[in-house]
Short mmCIF file of C-alpha atoms in Angstrom, two decimals:
data_model
loop_
_atom_site.label_atom_id
_atom_site.label_comp_id
_atom_site.label_asym_id
_atom_site.label_seq_id
_atom_site.Cartn_x
_atom_site.Cartn_y
_atom_site.Cartn_z
CA MET A 1 -16.53 29.53 3.74
CA GLN A 2 -16.38 25.74 2.85
CA PRO A 3 -15.79 24.45 -1.21
CA PRO A 4 -19.32 23.91 -2.32
CA THR A 5 -20.34 20.32 -2.45
CA GLY A 6 -23.43 18.79 -3.16
CA ARG A 7 -25.72 17.19 -5.48
CA PHE A 8 -24.81 19.32 -8.34
CA LEU A 9 -21.13 19.41 -7.91
CA GLY A 10 -19.44 19.85 -11.66
CA ARG A 11 -23.17 20.44 -13.24
CA THR A 12 -23.50 22.92 -15.61
CA VAL A 13 -26.45 25.66 -15.21
CA VAL A 14 -27.55 28.72 -17.57
CA VAL A 15 -30.30 31.12 -15.26
CA THR A 16 -31.19 33.64 -17.98
CA CYS A 17 -32.94 35.53 -14.78
CA GLY A 18 -29.87 36.04 -12.91
CA THR A 19 -30.51 39.30 -12.02
CA SER A 20 -33.93 39.06 -10.62
CA PRO A 21 -34.59 38.37 -7.00
CA LEU A 22 -35.72 35.14 -7.94
CA GLY A 23 -32.80 34.05 -10.62
CA PHE A 24 -30.12 35.51 -8.17
CA GLY A 25 -31.62 33.20 -5.16
CA ILE A 26 -31.83 29.96 -7.54
CA ALA A 27 -28.26 30.53 -8.84
CA ARG A 28 -26.64 30.98 -5.15
CA ARG A 29 -28.14 27.94 -4.60
CA LEU A 30 -27.17 26.20 -6.98
CA CYS A 31 -23.69 27.69 -6.97
CA LEU A 32 -23.69 26.61 -2.92
CA GLU A 33 -24.74 22.89 -4.22
CA GLY A 34 -21.45 22.43 -6.84
CA ALA A 35 -23.16 23.74 -9.86
CA HIS A 36 -21.13 25.98 -12.46
CA VAL A 37 -22.96 28.59 -13.12
CA THR A 38 -23.53 31.16 -15.96
CA LEU A 39 -25.89 34.32 -14.92
CA CYS A 40 -27.42 36.31 -17.07
CA GLY A 41 -28.81 39.62 -17.19
CA PRO A 42 -30.70 42.73 -19.07
CA ARG A 43 -28.18 45.45 -17.77
CA ARG A 44 -24.17 45.04 -17.20
CA ASP A 45 -23.99 46.80 -13.56
CA GLN A 46 -26.91 44.46 -12.39
CA VAL A 47 -24.92 41.38 -13.89
CA GLU A 48 -21.44 42.45 -12.60
CA ALA A 49 -23.11 43.19 -9.25
CA ALA A 50 -24.33 39.75 -8.76
CA VAL A 51 -21.57 38.31 -9.82
CA GLN A 52 -19.86 40.26 -7.20
CA ASP A 53 -22.30 39.41 -4.52
CA LEU A 54 -21.71 35.56 -5.34
CA GLY A 55 -17.91 36.07 -5.22
CA SER A 56 -18.47 37.91 -1.64
CA GLU A 57 -19.89 34.47 -0.53
CA GLY A 58 -17.12 32.45 -2.03
CA LEU A 59 -18.93 31.76 -4.98
CA LYS A 60 -18.23 31.88 -8.65
CA ALA A 61 -20.13 32.41 -11.70
CA ILE A 62 -20.03 33.61 -15.41
CA GLY A 63 -21.93 36.82 -16.10
CA VAL A 64 -23.90 37.61 -19.36
CA VAL A 65 -25.32 40.52 -20.64
CA LEU A 66 -28.46 39.41 -22.80
CA GLY A 67 -29.18 42.73 -25.01
CA THR A 68 -29.98 42.30 -28.56
CA SER A 69 -27.18 40.05 -29.28
CA GLY A 70 -27.09 38.72 -26.30
CA VAL A 71 -28.59 35.29 -27.44
CA GLU A 72 -25.63 34.56 -29.74
CA ARG A 73 -23.10 35.43 -26.99
CA LEU A 74 -24.63 33.03 -24.05
CA VAL A 75 -24.52 30.85 -26.86
CA ARG A 76 -20.99 31.33 -27.62
CA THR A 77 -19.96 31.40 -23.97
CA VAL A 78 -21.72 28.20 -23.25
CA ARG A 79 -19.25 26.73 -25.82
CA LEU A 80 -16.46 27.64 -24.79
CA GLN A 81 -16.75 27.02 -20.73
CA TYR A 82 -19.12 24.00 -21.10
CA ARG A 83 -17.63 21.40 -23.66
CA THR A 84 -19.20 18.70 -22.26
CA GLY A 85 -22.86 20.67 -22.62
CA LEU A 86 -25.45 22.27 -20.25
CA ASP A 87 -26.86 19.56 -17.82
CA CYS A 88 -29.61 22.45 -16.45
CA LEU A 89 -31.18 25.61 -18.26
CA ILE A 90 -33.34 27.91 -16.50
CA LEU A 91 -35.43 30.50 -18.19
CA GLY A 92 -37.21 33.78 -16.57
CA ASP A 93 -39.28 35.35 -18.04
CA GLN A 94 -38.41 38.15 -15.50
CA LEU A 95 -42.13 38.50 -13.62
CA ASP A 96 -41.15 42.42 -13.37
CA GLN A 97 -41.98 42.55 -16.88
CA ILE A 98 -45.18 40.27 -16.27
CA HIS A 99 -46.27 42.20 -14.01
CA SER A 100 -45.55 45.95 -16.02
CA GLN A 101 -48.26 45.77 -18.03
CA PRO A 102 -51.27 46.59 -16.84
CA ALA A 103 -55.00 46.70 -19.25
CA ALA A 104 -58.32 47.00 -17.55
CA ASN A 105 -59.33 44.18 -19.29
CA VAL A 106 -58.48 42.38 -23.22
CA LEU A 107 -59.97 44.72 -25.35
CA SER A 108 -58.33 47.76 -23.98
CA ILE A 109 -54.86 46.00 -24.30
CA THR A 110 -53.10 48.28 -27.31
CA ASP A 111 -51.09 46.78 -30.18
CA GLN A 112 -47.62 47.67 -28.46
CA GLN A 113 -48.09 46.50 -24.94
CA TRP A 114 -49.25 43.10 -26.34
CA ARG A 115 -46.03 42.99 -28.76
CA THR A 116 -43.81 44.26 -25.67
CA GLN A 117 -45.16 41.47 -23.33
CA VAL A 118 -44.91 38.73 -25.80
CA ASP A 119 -40.72 40.20 -27.00
CA THR A 120 -40.01 39.94 -23.00
CA THR A 121 -41.65 36.99 -21.91
CA ILE A 122 -42.84 34.04 -24.56
CA LYS A 123 -40.81 35.03 -27.22
CA LYS A 124 -37.72 35.47 -25.60
CA CYS A 125 -37.88 32.42 -23.47
CA PHE A 126 -38.04 30.05 -26.63
CA PHE A 127 -35.97 31.70 -28.45
CA LEU A 128 -33.57 31.45 -25.61
CA ALA A 129 -34.15 27.31 -25.39
CA ARG A 130 -34.07 26.88 -29.22
CA ALA A 131 -30.66 28.44 -29.33
CA LEU A 132 -29.27 26.32 -26.61
CA LYS A 133 -31.36 23.27 -27.01
CA PRO A 134 -28.38 21.96 -29.34
CA ALA A 135 -25.99 22.78 -26.08
CA LEU A 136 -28.11 20.75 -23.59
CA VAL A 137 -27.00 17.63 -22.52
CA SER A 138 -28.95 14.56 -23.91
CA SER A 139 -28.91 12.37 -21.19
CA GLY A 140 -30.44 13.71 -18.14
CA ALA A 141 -30.51 17.60 -19.39
CA SER A 142 -33.25 19.57 -17.62
CA VAL A 143 -35.22 23.11 -18.46
CA ILE A 144 -37.24 24.71 -16.06
CA PHE A 145 -39.95 28.10 -16.79
CA LEU A 146 -40.08 30.46 -14.17
CA THR A 147 -43.77 32.25 -14.18
CA SER A 148 -46.46 33.42 -12.30
CA THR A 149 -49.31 32.57 -10.95
CA MET A 150 -51.35 34.34 -12.89
CA GLY A 151 -51.62 32.24 -15.47
CA TYR A 152 -53.92 29.94 -13.60
CA THR A 153 -56.13 32.86 -12.29
CA ALA A 154 -57.02 36.03 -14.70
CA VAL A 155 -56.96 38.80 -11.98
CA PRO A 156 -58.46 41.98 -12.47
CA GLY A 157 -56.43 44.83 -14.30
CA TRP A 158 -53.62 42.58 -15.41
CA CYS A 159 -55.47 40.16 -18.05
CA LEU A 160 -52.48 40.89 -20.44
CA ALA A 161 -49.89 39.38 -17.73
CA SER A 162 -52.12 36.37 -16.99
CA ILE A 163 -51.89 35.82 -20.56
CA ALA A 164 -48.19 35.49 -20.52
CA SER A 165 -48.34 33.45 -17.93
CA SER A 166 -50.60 30.91 -19.27
CA ALA A 167 -48.68 30.71 -22.86
CA MET A 168 -45.34 29.82 -20.29
CA LEU A 169 -47.54 26.84 -19.02
CA ALA A 170 -48.33 26.24 -22.24
CA LEU A 171 -44.32 26.33 -23.87
CA THR A 172 -43.59 24.21 -20.75
CA LYS A 173 -45.69 21.17 -21.78
CA ALA A 174 -44.97 21.73 -26.20
CA LEU A 175 -41.47 21.31 -25.21
CA ALA A 176 -41.76 18.55 -22.74
CA SER A 177 -43.20 16.34 -25.08
CA SER A 178 -40.87 17.37 -28.33
CA TRP A 179 -38.01 16.84 -26.24
CA ALA A 180 -38.60 14.08 -24.22
CA SER A 181 -37.17 11.48 -26.85
CA ASP A 182 -33.61 13.23 -26.13
CA CYS A 183 -34.14 12.69 -22.69
CA ILE A 184 -34.55 16.39 -21.96
CA ARG A 185 -37.02 17.25 -19.26
CA VAL A 186 -38.82 20.41 -19.50
CA ASN A 187 -40.91 21.91 -15.87
CA CYS A 188 -42.44 24.99 -14.99
CA VAL A 189 -42.49 26.95 -11.41
CA ALA A 190 -45.40 29.51 -10.88
CA CYS A 191 -44.42 31.94 -8.25
CA GLY A 192 -47.06 33.23 -6.47
CA ILE A 193 -47.13 37.03 -4.68
CA GLU A 194 -43.35 37.09 -4.03
CA GLN A 195 -41.66 39.49 -1.28
CA GLY A 196 -40.76 42.66 -1.53
CA GLU A 197 -42.75 43.13 -5.08
CA SER A 198 -43.89 46.21 -6.31
CA VAL A 199 -47.37 45.25 -8.10
CA VAL A 200 -48.18 42.79 -5.36
CA THR A 201 -51.48 44.95 -4.24
CA HIS A 202 -52.28 45.20 -8.34
CA GLU A 203 -51.87 41.35 -8.36
CA LEU A 204 -54.63 40.96 -5.36
CA GLY A 205 -56.94 43.09 -7.42
CA LEU A 206 -56.59 45.84 -5.04
CA HIS A 207 -56.81 48.65 -6.65
CA GLY A 208 -56.59 52.78 -6.05
CA ARG A 209 -55.15 51.73 -2.81
CA GLY A 210 -51.86 51.97 -1.10
CA GLN A 211 -49.18 48.93 -2.36
CA HIS A 212 -46.97 48.30 0.64
CA GLU A 213 -48.72 49.27 3.35
CA LEU A 214 -51.61 46.87 2.90
CA VAL A 215 -49.35 43.57 2.44
CA PRO A 216 -48.86 42.33 5.75
CA ASP A 217 -52.39 42.97 6.68
CA LEU A 218 -53.43 41.27 3.72
CA VAL A 219 -51.33 37.85 4.18
CA ALA A 220 -52.66 36.38 6.61
CA GLU A 221 -55.99 36.87 4.75
CA LEU A 222 -55.27 35.64 1.57
CA VAL A 223 -51.87 33.82 1.71
CA PRO A 224 -52.80 30.26 4.50
CA MET A 225 -48.98 29.75 5.13
CA GLN A 226 -49.15 33.64 5.74
CA ARG A 227 -46.34 34.80 4.09
CA LEU A 228 -45.10 35.18 0.69
CA THR A 229 -43.23 33.52 -1.84
CA SER A 230 -39.13 33.64 -1.12
CA PRO A 231 -36.69 33.23 -3.66
CA LYS A 232 -35.37 30.11 -1.23
CA ASP A 233 -38.64 28.91 -2.07
CA CYS A 234 -38.44 28.96 -5.62
CA ALA A 235 -34.61 27.81 -5.48
CA ALA A 236 -35.59 24.41 -3.37
CA ALA A 237 -38.49 23.80 -6.48
CA VAL A 238 -36.09 24.44 -9.09
CA CYS A 239 -33.06 22.42 -7.75
CA PHE A 240 -35.44 19.30 -6.68
CA LEU A 241 -36.67 19.69 -10.92
CA CYS A 242 -33.10 19.48 -11.98
CA SER A 243 -32.27 16.74 -9.90
CA GLN A 244 -32.01 12.88 -10.24
CA ASP A 245 -34.96 12.69 -7.75
CA ALA A 246 -37.19 14.59 -10.44
CA GLU A 247 -35.65 12.25 -13.54
CA TYR A 248 -39.84 10.98 -14.48
CA ILE A 249 -41.07 14.27 -14.17
CA THR A 250 -41.34 15.91 -17.27
CA GLY A 251 -44.34 18.59 -18.46
CA GLU A 252 -45.46 19.78 -14.73
CA THR A 253 -45.63 22.96 -13.10
CA ILE A 254 -44.94 23.51 -9.60
CA VAL A 255 -47.10 25.76 -7.90
CA LEU A 256 -45.79 27.99 -5.51
CA ASN A 257 -48.41 30.00 -3.36
CA GLY A 258 -48.46 29.33 0.21
CA GLY A 259 -52.10 27.35 -0.16
CA VAL A 260 -53.60 29.97 -2.28
CA PRO A 261 -56.16 28.13 -4.29
CA SER A 262 -54.61 28.06 -8.19
CA ARG A 263 -56.20 25.04 -9.71
CA LEU A 264 -57.88 21.48 -9.16
#
């Protein structure tokens, strides 16, 4: 394989959801375009596997496990590895975590469900962004949040997921406004139904029916482009927002939904 070259040659990037399909796709694309990537995940075996998979393609990445002390470990790694600062920070709220807390309606949400959802999504992303803010290059750094299009549309049975996703959209705008004076741009990518997503029929509101076997028949009807969101789609959007082509874009969200209505 030829050495990576491209618009991110020599730039430093952290992908906090690097072991998820979307996060790994982003990390791979950035490596291919020449970036120095640190990818993170909740489990050591997943992080090691992701780094090895990239290595099998001739790509290099640093792996960091985000456990109970993961934030401090990640900050230390960034300081040691990227002494010139961090160019791009990709903060994923692990969409599998967003979708893992079904609730029939808002009033049926338990205290534990609420805490779990908040801890694994909005709280985690905010704390990571706050901790790594001093490391961000103050002359054009970019922060990208990943979330779900359920932030725009409340889906029956997944109200808590919709709340968490909407909170990510609000966090994007709040940090963009706050950090603009430091020349740090903050944007978001909201993903629609993903390829291979195990909860796809729940997201579509199709309860009491099989999950996987329905997807091919429903895609043509519900997604105008007749396919699901892929890691390649997400990686392309993230790379655009991290690039100089988006140097005047901040506080915005790119929606990847294949034409499914999500907002005005």
